[in-house]
PDB file of C-alpha atoms and ligand atoms in Angstrom:
ATOM      1  CA  MET A   1      38.029  95.785 -47.239  1.00  0.00           C
ATOM      2  CA  LYS A   2      34.263  95.361 -47.726  1.00  0.00           C
ATOM      3  CA  MET A   3      34.462  92.269 -49.292  1.00  0.00           C
ATOM      4  CA  ASN A   4      36.290  90.514 -46.689  1.00  0.00           C
ATOM      5  CA  LYS A   5      33.340  91.732 -44.097  1.00  0.00           C
ATOM      6  CA  VAL A   6      30.910  89.845 -46.760  1.00  0.00           C
ATOM      7  CA  PHE A   7      33.306  87.041 -46.611  1.00  0.00           C
ATOM      8  CA  SER A   8      33.825  86.912 -43.003  1.00  0.00           C
ATOM      9  CA  GLY A   9      29.843  87.175 -42.450  1.00  0.00           C
ATOM     10  CA  LEU A  10      29.207  84.202 -44.850  1.00  0.00           C
ATOM     11  CA  THR A  11      31.802  82.231 -43.050  1.00  0.00           C
ATOM     12  CA  LEU A  12      30.085  82.685 -40.066  1.00  0.00           C
ATOM     13  CA  ALA A  13      26.801  81.965 -41.572  1.00  0.00           C
ATOM     14  CA  ALA A  14      28.101  78.763 -43.109  1.00  0.00           C
ATOM     15  CA  SER A  15      29.804  77.958 -39.580  1.00  0.00           C
ATOM     16  CA  VAL A  16      26.862  78.489 -37.621  1.00  0.00           C
ATOM     17  CA  PHE A  17      24.668  76.448 -40.397  1.00  0.00           C
ATOM     18  CA  MET A  18      27.643  73.620 -40.044  1.00  0.00           C
ATOM     19  CA  LEU A  19      27.119  73.648 -36.179  1.00  0.00           C
ATOM     20  CA  ALA A  20      23.523  73.368 -36.375  1.00  0.00           C
ATOM     21  CA  ALA A  21      23.596  70.303 -38.874  1.00  0.00           C
ATOM     22  CA  CYS A  22      26.116  69.057 -36.582  1.00  0.00           C
ATOM     23  CA  GLY A  23      23.994  69.201 -33.744  1.00  0.00           C
ATOM     24  CA  SER A  24      21.125  67.764 -35.409  1.00  0.00           C
ATOM     25  CA  ASP A  25      23.365  65.062 -36.823  1.00  0.00           C
ATOM     26  CA  LYS A  26      23.877  64.110 -33.119  1.00  0.00           C
ATOM     27  CA  GLY A  27      20.445  63.432 -32.841  1.00  0.00           C
ATOM     28  CA  GLU A  28      19.391  66.953 -31.275  1.00  0.00           C
ATOM     29  CA  ASP A  29      15.807  66.990 -30.672  1.00  0.00           C
ATOM     30  CA  THR A  30      14.454  70.227 -31.881  1.00  0.00           C
ATOM     31  CA  SER A  31      10.619  68.951 -31.838  1.00  0.00           C
ATOM     32  CA  VAL A  32       9.583  71.834 -29.413  1.00  0.00           C
ATOM     33  CA  SER A  33      12.035  74.412 -30.370  1.00  0.00           C
ATOM     34  CA  ALA A  34      11.117  74.551 -34.134  1.00  0.00           C
ATOM     35  CA  ILE A  35       7.404  74.585 -33.138  1.00  0.00           C
ATOM     36  CA  GLN A  36       7.830  77.688 -30.650  1.00  0.00           C
ATOM     37  CA  ASP A  37      10.299  79.466 -33.299  1.00  0.00           C
ATOM     38  CA  LYS A  38       7.645  79.570 -35.706  1.00  0.00           C
ATOM     39  CA  GLY A  39       5.123  80.409 -33.104  1.00  0.00           C
ATOM     40  CA  SER A  40       2.258  78.130 -34.275  1.00  0.00           C
ATOM     41  CA  ILE A  41       1.639  74.218 -34.455  1.00  0.00           C
ATOM     42  CA  THR A  42       0.080  72.751 -37.310  1.00  0.00           C
ATOM     43  CA  VAL A  43      -2.291  69.973 -36.722  1.00  0.00           C
ATOM     44  CA  ALA A  44      -3.519  67.640 -39.220  1.00  0.00           C
ATOM     45  CA  MET A  45      -7.150  66.186 -38.938  1.00  0.00           C
ATOM     46  CA  ASN A  46     -10.000  64.828 -40.969  1.00  0.00           C
ATOM     47  CA  PRO A  47     -12.858  66.805 -39.670  1.00  0.00           C
ATOM     48  CA  GLU A  48     -15.515  64.546 -40.778  1.00  0.00           C
ATOM     49  CA  PHE A  49     -15.597  62.452 -37.419  1.00  0.00           C
ATOM     50  CA  ALA A  50     -18.115  63.997 -34.956  1.00  0.00           C
ATOM     51  CA  PRO A  51     -17.534  63.819 -31.689  1.00  0.00           C
ATOM     52  CA  PHE A  52     -13.711  64.185 -32.174  1.00  0.00           C
ATOM     53  CA  GLU A  53     -13.688  66.756 -35.192  1.00  0.00           C
ATOM     54  CA  PHE A  54     -16.114  67.701 -37.293  1.00  0.00           C
ATOM     55  CA  LYS A  55     -17.240  71.189 -38.802  1.00  0.00           C
ATOM     56  CA  THR A  56     -20.003  73.735 -37.582  1.00  0.00           C
ATOM     57  CA  LEU A  57     -21.220  77.115 -37.953  1.00  0.00           C
ATOM     58  CA  VAL A  58     -19.795  79.419 -35.070  1.00  0.00           C
ATOM     59  CA  ASP A  59     -21.081  82.790 -35.211  1.00  0.00           C
ATOM     60  CA  GLY A  60     -21.967  82.112 -39.060  1.00  0.00           C
ATOM     61  CA  LYS A  61     -18.469  80.879 -39.612  1.00  0.00           C
ATOM     62  CA  ASP A  62     -17.641  77.342 -40.812  1.00  0.00           C
ATOM     63  CA  THR A  63     -15.299  76.248 -37.779  1.00  0.00           C
ATOM     64  CA  ILE A  64     -13.352  72.985 -36.759  1.00  0.00           C
ATOM     65  CA  VAL A  65     -14.675  71.746 -33.318  1.00  0.00           C
ATOM     66  CA  GLY A  66     -14.823  68.665 -31.368  1.00  0.00           C
ATOM     67  CA  ALA A  67     -12.685  66.772 -28.628  1.00  0.00           C
ATOM     68  CA  ASP A  68      -9.539  66.343 -30.795  1.00  0.00           C
ATOM     69  CA  VAL A  69      -9.737  70.425 -31.405  1.00  0.00           C
ATOM     70  CA  GLU A  70      -9.951  70.853 -27.607  1.00  0.00           C
ATOM     71  CA  ILE A  71      -7.046  68.243 -26.843  1.00  0.00           C
ATOM     72  CA  ALA A  72      -4.747  70.100 -29.963  1.00  0.00           C
ATOM     73  CA  LYS A  73      -6.121  73.688 -28.026  1.00  0.00           C
ATOM     74  CA  ALA A  74      -4.561  72.277 -24.852  1.00  0.00           C
ATOM     75  CA  ILE A  75      -1.255  71.423 -26.543  1.00  0.00           C
ATOM     76  CA  GLY A  76      -0.780  74.958 -28.053  1.00  0.00           C
ATOM     77  CA  GLU A  77      -1.292  76.551 -24.705  1.00  0.00           C
ATOM     78  CA  GLU A  78       1.098  74.477 -23.194  1.00  0.00           C
ATOM     79  CA  LEU A  79       3.852  75.419 -25.778  1.00  0.00           C
ATOM     80  CA  GLY A  80       2.649  78.717 -25.549  1.00  0.00           C
ATOM     81  CA  VAL A  81       1.796  78.711 -29.548  1.00  0.00           C
ATOM     82  CA  GLU A  82      -0.905  79.474 -31.971  1.00  0.00           C
ATOM     83  CA  VAL A  83      -2.824  76.315 -33.245  1.00  0.00           C
ATOM     84  CA  LYS A  84      -3.882  75.698 -36.597  1.00  0.00           C
ATOM     85  CA  PHE A  85      -5.550  73.207 -38.143  1.00  0.00           C
ATOM     86  CA  SER A  86      -5.068  71.581 -41.502  1.00  0.00           C
ATOM     87  CA  ALA A  87      -8.178  69.392 -42.531  1.00  0.00           C
ATOM     88  CA  MET A  88      -7.673  66.673 -45.008  1.00  0.00           C
ATOM     89  CA  SER A  89      -9.003  63.072 -46.019  1.00  0.00           C
ATOM     90  CA  PHE A  90      -7.964  60.684 -43.572  1.00  0.00           C
ATOM     91  CA  ASN A  91      -6.076  58.515 -45.675  1.00  0.00           C
ATOM     92  CA  ASN A  92      -3.540  61.542 -45.854  1.00  0.00           C
ATOM     93  CA  VAL A  93      -3.628  62.537 -42.334  1.00  0.00           C
ATOM     94  CA  LEU A  94      -0.723  60.715 -40.921  1.00  0.00           C
ATOM     95  CA  ALA A  95       1.676  60.805 -44.317  1.00  0.00           C
ATOM     96  CA  SER A  96       1.288  64.944 -43.640  1.00  0.00           C
ATOM     97  CA  LEU A  97       3.597  64.242 -40.620  1.00  0.00           C
ATOM     98  CA  GLN A  98       6.150  62.637 -42.971  1.00  0.00           C
ATOM     99  CA  SER A  99       5.901  65.262 -45.482  1.00  0.00           C
ATOM    100  CA  GLY A 100       6.608  68.108 -42.925  1.00  0.00           C
ATOM    101  CA  LYS A 101       2.867  69.767 -43.833  1.00  0.00           C
ATOM    102  CA  ALA A 102       1.845  69.126 -40.007  1.00  0.00           C
ATOM    103  CA  ASP A 103       3.781  68.769 -36.694  1.00  0.00           C
ATOM    104  CA  ILE A 104       1.494  66.439 -34.966  1.00  0.00           C
ATOM    105  CA  ALA A 105      -1.885  64.651 -36.018  1.00  0.00           C
ATOM    106  CA  ILE A 106      -4.819  64.306 -33.872  1.00  0.00           C
ATOM    107  CA  SER A 107      -7.918  62.628 -35.564  1.00  0.00           C
ATOM    108  CA  GLY A 108      -9.204  59.800 -33.675  1.00  0.00           C
ATOM    109  CA  ILE A 109      -6.030  58.111 -34.611  1.00  0.00           C
ATOM    110  CA  SER A 110      -5.412  54.454 -33.233  1.00  0.00           C
ATOM    111  CA  ALA A 111      -2.498  54.020 -32.083  1.00  0.00           C
ATOM    112  CA  THR A 112      -1.586  50.158 -33.725  1.00  0.00           C
ATOM    113  CA  GLU A 113       1.500  48.475 -33.853  1.00  0.00           C
ATOM    114  CA  GLU A 114       1.830  48.732 -37.435  1.00  0.00           C
ATOM    115  CA  ARG A 115       1.513  52.926 -37.474  1.00  0.00           C
ATOM    116  CA  LYS A 116       3.928  52.770 -34.282  1.00  0.00           C
ATOM    117  CA  GLN A 117       6.778  51.592 -36.526  1.00  0.00           C
ATOM    118  CA  VAL A 118       6.523  54.617 -38.757  1.00  0.00           C
ATOM    119  CA  TYR A 119       5.228  57.393 -36.252  1.00  0.00           C
ATOM    120  CA  ASP A 120       5.612  58.279 -32.538  1.00  0.00           C
ATOM    121  CA  PHE A 121       2.096  58.101 -30.386  1.00  0.00           C
ATOM    122  CA  SER A 122       1.442  59.671 -27.104  1.00  0.00           C
ATOM    123  CA  GLU A 123      -0.508  58.131 -24.268  1.00  0.00           C
ATOM    124  CA  THR A 124      -3.628  57.259 -25.270  1.00  0.00           C
ATOM    125  CA  TYR A 125      -6.737  59.296 -24.553  1.00  0.00           C
ATOM    126  CA  TYR A 126      -9.811  56.977 -26.129  1.00  0.00           C
ATOM    127  CA  GLU A 127     -10.572  53.668 -25.960  1.00  0.00           C
ATOM    128  CA  SER A 128     -12.769  52.991 -29.093  1.00  0.00           C
ATOM    129  CA  VAL A 129     -15.208  49.756 -29.837  1.00  0.00           C
ATOM    130  CA  ASN A 130     -16.135  48.795 -33.636  1.00  0.00           C
ATOM    131  CA  VAL A 131     -19.959  48.462 -34.489  1.00  0.00           C
ATOM    132  CA  VAL A 132     -21.784  48.074 -37.609  1.00  0.00           C
ATOM    133  CA  ILE A 133     -24.236  49.993 -39.238  1.00  0.00           C
ATOM    134  CA  VAL A 134     -27.216  49.000 -40.786  1.00  0.00           C
ATOM    135  CA  LYS A 135     -30.602  49.962 -42.056  1.00  0.00           C
ATOM    136  CA  LYS A 136     -33.305  49.798 -39.600  1.00  0.00           C
ATOM    137  CA  SER A 137     -35.696  47.965 -41.808  1.00  0.00           C
ATOM    138  CA  GLU A 138     -32.800  45.067 -42.133  1.00  0.00           C
ATOM    139  CA  LEU A 139     -31.757  44.911 -38.592  1.00  0.00           C
ATOM    140  CA  ASP A 140     -33.003  41.633 -37.759  1.00  0.00           C
ATOM    141  CA  LYS A 141     -31.218  40.040 -40.631  1.00  0.00           C
ATOM    142  CA  TYR A 142     -27.649  40.679 -39.122  1.00  0.00           C
ATOM    143  CA  THR A 143     -27.295  38.122 -36.085  1.00  0.00           C
ATOM    144  CA  ASP A 144     -23.854  37.543 -36.521  1.00  0.00           C
ATOM    145  CA  THR A 145     -20.413  38.296 -38.254  1.00  0.00           C
ATOM    146  CA  ALA A 146     -21.423  35.495 -40.799  1.00  0.00           C
ATOM    147  CA  SER A 147     -24.616  37.383 -41.571  1.00  0.00           C
ATOM    148  CA  PHE A 148     -22.340  39.549 -44.043  1.00  0.00           C
ATOM    149  CA  ASN A 149     -21.202  36.967 -45.971  1.00  0.00           C
ATOM    150  CA  GLY A 150     -21.010  38.150 -49.906  1.00  0.00           C
ATOM    151  CA  LEU A 151     -22.528  41.752 -48.966  1.00  0.00           C
ATOM    152  CA  SER A 152     -21.121  44.936 -48.976  1.00  0.00           C
ATOM    153  CA  VAL A 153     -19.229  47.107 -46.144  1.00  0.00           C
ATOM    154  CA  ALA A 154     -18.236  50.257 -46.473  1.00  0.00           C
ATOM    155  CA  THR A 155     -15.024  51.718 -44.345  1.00  0.00           C
ATOM    156  CA  GLN A 156     -13.230  54.711 -44.280  1.00  0.00           C
ATOM    157  CA  LYS A 157     -10.137  54.589 -46.263  1.00  0.00           C
ATOM    158  CA  GLY A 158      -6.902  54.191 -44.796  1.00  0.00           C
ATOM    159  CA  SER A 159      -8.736  53.455 -41.409  1.00  0.00           C
ATOM    160  CA  ILE A 160      -8.103  50.344 -39.079  1.00  0.00           C
ATOM    161  CA  GLN A 161     -11.613  49.463 -39.778  1.00  0.00           C
ATOM    162  CA  GLU A 162     -10.748  48.308 -43.349  1.00  0.00           C
ATOM    163  CA  ALA A 163      -9.106  45.624 -41.507  1.00  0.00           C
ATOM    164  CA  VAL A 164     -11.758  45.025 -38.931  1.00  0.00           C
ATOM    165  CA  ALA A 165     -14.432  44.547 -41.555  1.00  0.00           C
ATOM    166  CA  LYS A 166     -12.549  42.526 -43.553  1.00  0.00           C
ATOM    167  CA  ASP A 167     -10.912  40.404 -41.004  1.00  0.00           C
ATOM    168  CA  GLN A 168     -14.443  39.871 -38.815  1.00  0.00           C
ATOM    169  CA  LEU A 169     -17.367  40.095 -41.011  1.00  0.00           C
ATOM    170  CA  GLU A 170     -16.420  36.685 -42.888  1.00  0.00           C
ATOM    171  CA  GLY A 171     -17.022  36.690 -47.031  1.00  0.00           C
ATOM    172  CA  SER A 172     -17.815  40.494 -46.757  1.00  0.00           C
ATOM    173  CA  LYS A 173     -17.117  42.411 -49.625  1.00  0.00           C
ATOM    174  CA  ASN A 174     -14.932  45.652 -48.372  1.00  0.00           C
ATOM    175  CA  VAL A 175     -15.825  49.331 -50.297  1.00  0.00           C
ATOM    176  CA  SER A 176     -13.324  51.562 -48.912  1.00  0.00           C
ATOM    177  CA  LEU A 177     -14.517  55.300 -49.399  1.00  0.00           C
ATOM    178  CA  VAL A 178     -12.791  58.530 -48.718  1.00  0.00           C
ATOM    179  CA  GLN A 179     -15.494  59.885 -46.665  1.00  0.00           C
ATOM    180  CA  ASN A 180     -17.629  58.862 -44.037  1.00  0.00           C
ATOM    181  CA  GLY A 181     -20.627  61.012 -45.115  1.00  0.00           C
ATOM    182  CA  GLU A 182     -20.503  59.432 -48.432  1.00  0.00           C
ATOM    183  CA  MET A 183     -20.320  55.696 -46.688  1.00  0.00           C
ATOM    184  CA  ILE A 184     -23.688  56.552 -44.855  1.00  0.00           C
ATOM    185  CA  ASN A 185     -25.455  58.082 -48.120  1.00  0.00           C
ATOM    186  CA  GLU A 186     -24.609  54.590 -49.796  1.00  0.00           C
ATOM    187  CA  LEU A 187     -25.932  52.685 -46.698  1.00  0.00           C
ATOM    188  CA  LYS A 188     -29.208  54.492 -47.104  1.00  0.00           C
ATOM    189  CA  THR A 189     -29.332  54.117 -50.683  1.00  0.00           C
ATOM    190  CA  GLY A 190     -28.773  50.757 -50.731  1.00  0.00           C
ATOM    191  CA  LYS A 191     -25.391  51.023 -52.258  1.00  0.00           C
ATOM    192  CA  VAL A 192     -23.782  48.967 -49.165  1.00  0.00           C
ATOM    193  CA  ASN A 193     -25.426  46.654 -46.882  1.00  0.00           C
ATOM    194  CA  ALA A 194     -23.152  48.098 -43.701  1.00  0.00           C
ATOM    195  CA  VAL A 195     -21.065  50.575 -42.737  1.00  0.00           C
ATOM    196  CA  VAL A 196     -18.101  49.661 -39.967  1.00  0.00           C
ATOM    197  CA  LEU A 197     -17.235  52.739 -37.578  1.00  0.00           C
ATOM    198  CA  GLU A 198     -16.356  53.510 -34.201  1.00  0.00           C
ATOM    199  CA  LYS A 199     -19.294  53.443 -31.613  1.00  0.00           C
ATOM    200  CA  PRO A 200     -19.529  57.359 -30.688  1.00  0.00           C
ATOM    201  CA  ILE A 201     -19.209  58.395 -34.372  1.00  0.00           C
ATOM    202  CA  ALA A 202     -21.674  55.750 -35.650  1.00  0.00           C
ATOM    203  CA  GLU A 203     -24.249  56.791 -32.760  1.00  0.00           C
ATOM    204  CA  GLY A 204     -24.041  60.284 -33.707  1.00  0.00           C
ATOM    205  CA  TYR A 205     -25.067  59.173 -37.047  1.00  0.00           C
ATOM    206  CA  VAL A 206     -27.967  56.688 -36.136  1.00  0.00           C
ATOM    207  CA  ALA A 207     -28.837  59.533 -33.689  1.00  0.00           C
ATOM    208  CA  LYS A 208     -29.467  61.827 -36.671  1.00  0.00           C
ATOM    209  CA  ASN A 209     -30.722  59.013 -39.402  1.00  0.00           C
ATOM    210  CA  ASP A 210     -34.143  57.477 -38.589  1.00  0.00           C
ATOM    211  CA  ASP A 211     -33.668  54.706 -40.804  1.00  0.00           C
ATOM    212  CA  LEU A 212     -30.333  53.386 -39.418  1.00  0.00           C
ATOM    213  CA  ALA A 213     -29.242  51.339 -36.764  1.00  0.00           C
ATOM    214  CA  ILE A 214     -26.517  49.609 -35.120  1.00  0.00           C
ATOM    215  CA  ALA A 215     -26.423  45.956 -35.420  1.00  0.00           C
ATOM    216  CA  GLU A 216     -26.502  43.544 -32.569  1.00  0.00           C
ATOM    217  CA  ILE A 217     -23.220  41.861 -33.252  1.00  0.00           C
ATOM    218  CA  THR A 218     -19.781  41.694 -31.263  1.00  0.00           C
ATOM    219  CA  LEU A 219     -16.800  42.758 -33.388  1.00  0.00           C
ATOM    220  CA  GLU A 220     -13.578  42.335 -31.222  1.00  0.00           C
ATOM    221  CA  SER A 221     -11.201  45.524 -30.891  1.00  0.00           C
ATOM    222  CA  GLY A 222      -7.615  45.081 -30.896  1.00  0.00           C
ATOM    223  CA  ASP A 223      -5.687  46.116 -27.767  1.00  0.00           C
ATOM    224  CA  SER A 224      -4.078  48.912 -29.689  1.00  0.00           C
ATOM    225  CA  ASP A 225      -7.476  50.573 -30.845  1.00  0.00           C
ATOM    226  CA  ALA A 226      -7.261  53.362 -28.440  1.00  0.00           C
ATOM    227  CA  TYR A 227      -6.847  56.858 -29.615  1.00  0.00           C
ATOM    228  CA  ALA A 228      -3.551  58.959 -29.553  1.00  0.00           C
ATOM    229  CA  VAL A 229      -1.557  61.744 -31.005  1.00  0.00           C
ATOM    230  CA  ALA A 230       0.365  60.595 -33.455  1.00  0.00           C
ATOM    231  CA  LEU A 231       3.907  62.731 -34.029  1.00  0.00           C
ATOM    232  CA  PRO A 232       6.841  62.172 -36.410  1.00  0.00           C
ATOM    233  CA  LYS A 233       9.291  59.497 -35.595  1.00  0.00           C
ATOM    234  CA  GLY A 234      11.879  60.903 -32.984  1.00  0.00           C
ATOM    235  CA  SER A 235       9.764  63.151 -31.254  1.00  0.00           C
ATOM    236  CA  THR A 236      10.856  62.795 -28.036  1.00  0.00           C
ATOM    237  CA  ALA A 237      10.540  66.600 -26.532  1.00  0.00           C
ATOM    238  CA  LEU A 238       7.075  67.205 -27.989  1.00  0.00           C
ATOM    239  CA  LYS A 239       5.838  63.642 -26.737  1.00  0.00           C
ATOM    240  CA  GLU A 240       6.810  64.842 -23.266  1.00  0.00           C
ATOM    241  CA  VAL A 241       4.807  67.928 -23.446  1.00  0.00           C
ATOM    242  CA  VAL A 242       1.758  66.028 -25.291  1.00  0.00           C
ATOM    243  CA  ASP A 243       2.308  63.110 -23.014  1.00  0.00           C
ATOM    244  CA  LYS A 244       1.582  65.531 -19.916  1.00  0.00           C
ATOM    245  CA  VAL A 245      -1.331  67.630 -21.418  1.00  0.00           C
ATOM    246  CA  ILE A 246      -3.127  64.280 -21.929  1.00  0.00           C
ATOM    247  CA  LYS A 247      -2.557  63.046 -18.803  1.00  0.00           C
ATOM    248  CA  ASP A 248      -3.826  66.184 -17.226  1.00  0.00           C
ATOM    249  CA  LEU A 249      -6.986  66.207 -19.648  1.00  0.00           C
ATOM    250  CA  ASN A 250      -7.450  62.483 -18.703  1.00  0.00           C
ATOM    251  CA  ASP A 251      -6.990  62.469 -14.987  1.00  0.00           C
ATOM    252  CA  SER A 252      -9.502  65.767 -14.557  1.00  0.00           C
ATOM    253  CA  GLY A 253     -11.822  63.977 -16.463  1.00  0.00           C
ATOM    254  CA  LYS A 254     -11.974  66.599 -19.259  1.00  0.00           C
ATOM    255  CA  ILE A 255     -11.595  64.337 -22.313  1.00  0.00           C
ATOM    256  CA  ASP A 256     -14.912  62.590 -21.712  1.00  0.00           C
ATOM    257  CA  GLN A 257     -16.309  65.915 -21.005  1.00  0.00           C
ATOM    258  CA  PHE A 258     -15.042  67.089 -24.229  1.00  0.00           C
ATOM    259  CA  VAL A 259     -16.458  64.142 -25.847  1.00  0.00           C
ATOM    260  CA  GLN A 260     -20.049  64.591 -24.430  1.00  0.00           C
ATOM    261  CA  GLU A 261     -20.002  67.962 -25.262  1.00  0.00           C
ATOM    262  CA  ALA A 262     -19.202  67.558 -28.835  1.00  0.00           C
ATOM    263  CA  TYR A 263     -21.352  64.832 -29.389  1.00  0.00           C
ATOM    264  CA  ASP A 264     -24.740  66.708 -27.858  1.00  0.00           C
ATOM    265  CA  LEU A 265     -23.417  69.765 -30.240  1.00  0.00           C
ATOM    266  CA  SER A 266     -22.973  67.501 -33.302  1.00  0.00           C
ATOM    267  CA  VAL A 267     -26.605  65.744 -32.667  1.00  0.00           C
ATOM    268  CA  ALA A 268     -28.425  68.804 -31.599  1.00  0.00           C
ATOM    269  CA  GLU A 269     -27.289  70.213 -35.210  1.00  0.00           C
ATOM    270  CA  GLY A 270     -28.911  67.875 -37.482  1.00  0.00           C
ATOM    271  CA  GLU A 271     -32.249  69.073 -36.104  1.00  0.00           C
TER     272      GLU A 271
HETATM  273  N1  LIG B 301      -9.675  54.972 -35.621  1.00  0.00           N
HETATM  274  C1  LIG B 301      -9.692  54.661 -36.591  1.00  0.00           C
HETATM  275  C2  LIG B 301      -7.980  54.881 -37.306  1.00  0.00           C
HETATM  276  O1  LIG B 301      -7.265  55.206 -36.863  1.00  0.00           O
HETATM  277  C3  LIG B 301     -10.448  55.809 -37.678  1.00  0.00           C
HETATM  278  C4  LIG B 301     -10.118  57.320 -37.419  1.00  0.00           C
HETATM  279  C5  LIG B 301     -10.867  58.291 -38.312  1.00  0.00           C
HETATM  280  N2  LIG B 301     -10.780  59.490 -38.213  1.00  0.00           N
HETATM  281  C6  LIG B 301     -11.207  60.716 -38.918  1.00  0.00           C
HETATM  282  N3  LIG B 301     -11.162  61.763 -38.460  1.00  0.00           N
HETATM  283  N4  LIG B 301     -11.907  60.309 -39.847  1.00  0.00           N
HETATM  284  O2  LIG B 301      -8.109  54.410 -38.362  1.00  0.00           O
END
């Protein structure tokens, strides 16, 4: 009798499991329900990218802040779940969606065609332009993209700036570094001649470093350079929620406000 009960319990569990498995075989989208069931959403980011994500002291505690953090919070609110941030180097941010370490990634990620093959992307929320940071004392030397011929140019590992520098700064040598702070230090100490970063990030570094400046040259931006939230492929239901949040934040001008506020905070910090 007892045996039987256990057995039928197991059979029931097994059939429920099989039903669930069949459900997902048919392509049932659990991208929202899975997050709501666990009560939290884990967001991957590389918090070394002011004004979008960076660490600062809030009430004496090391805290990740920035425009992307505000976007994440709005998504958490819409889903009714707690938001957890998972900090990592940028070259691991997208891969963390595949390994299931994170549910979404918000890290100033450019929604390129290449990345769209592997991940889903939300509506875009910020248009970016690439600029070149050099030493202020050498600013006159850099008049066009050919000025970097034979010189070393640092870019963040895994970022689109690697290709931007290689393709557009003719004849330059690419130095791929994991941390943005390291690129800036190498520039200040003369180990590299230039750093390619997107404009608001570059402006933040220049505002905090008197010896640096933005070169007066124009880099082309691809039409897929705008930032978007990255999701695991096939997260249709979750993308719908994220798109709605992004649309509201875009329409209300909130994103611009988040970027401005975070920029002011990050620049004031270094003083
Ligand atoms: N927009 C660039 C890219 O997607 C750089 C992003 C770097 N983000 C960061 N948090 N470090 O490749």
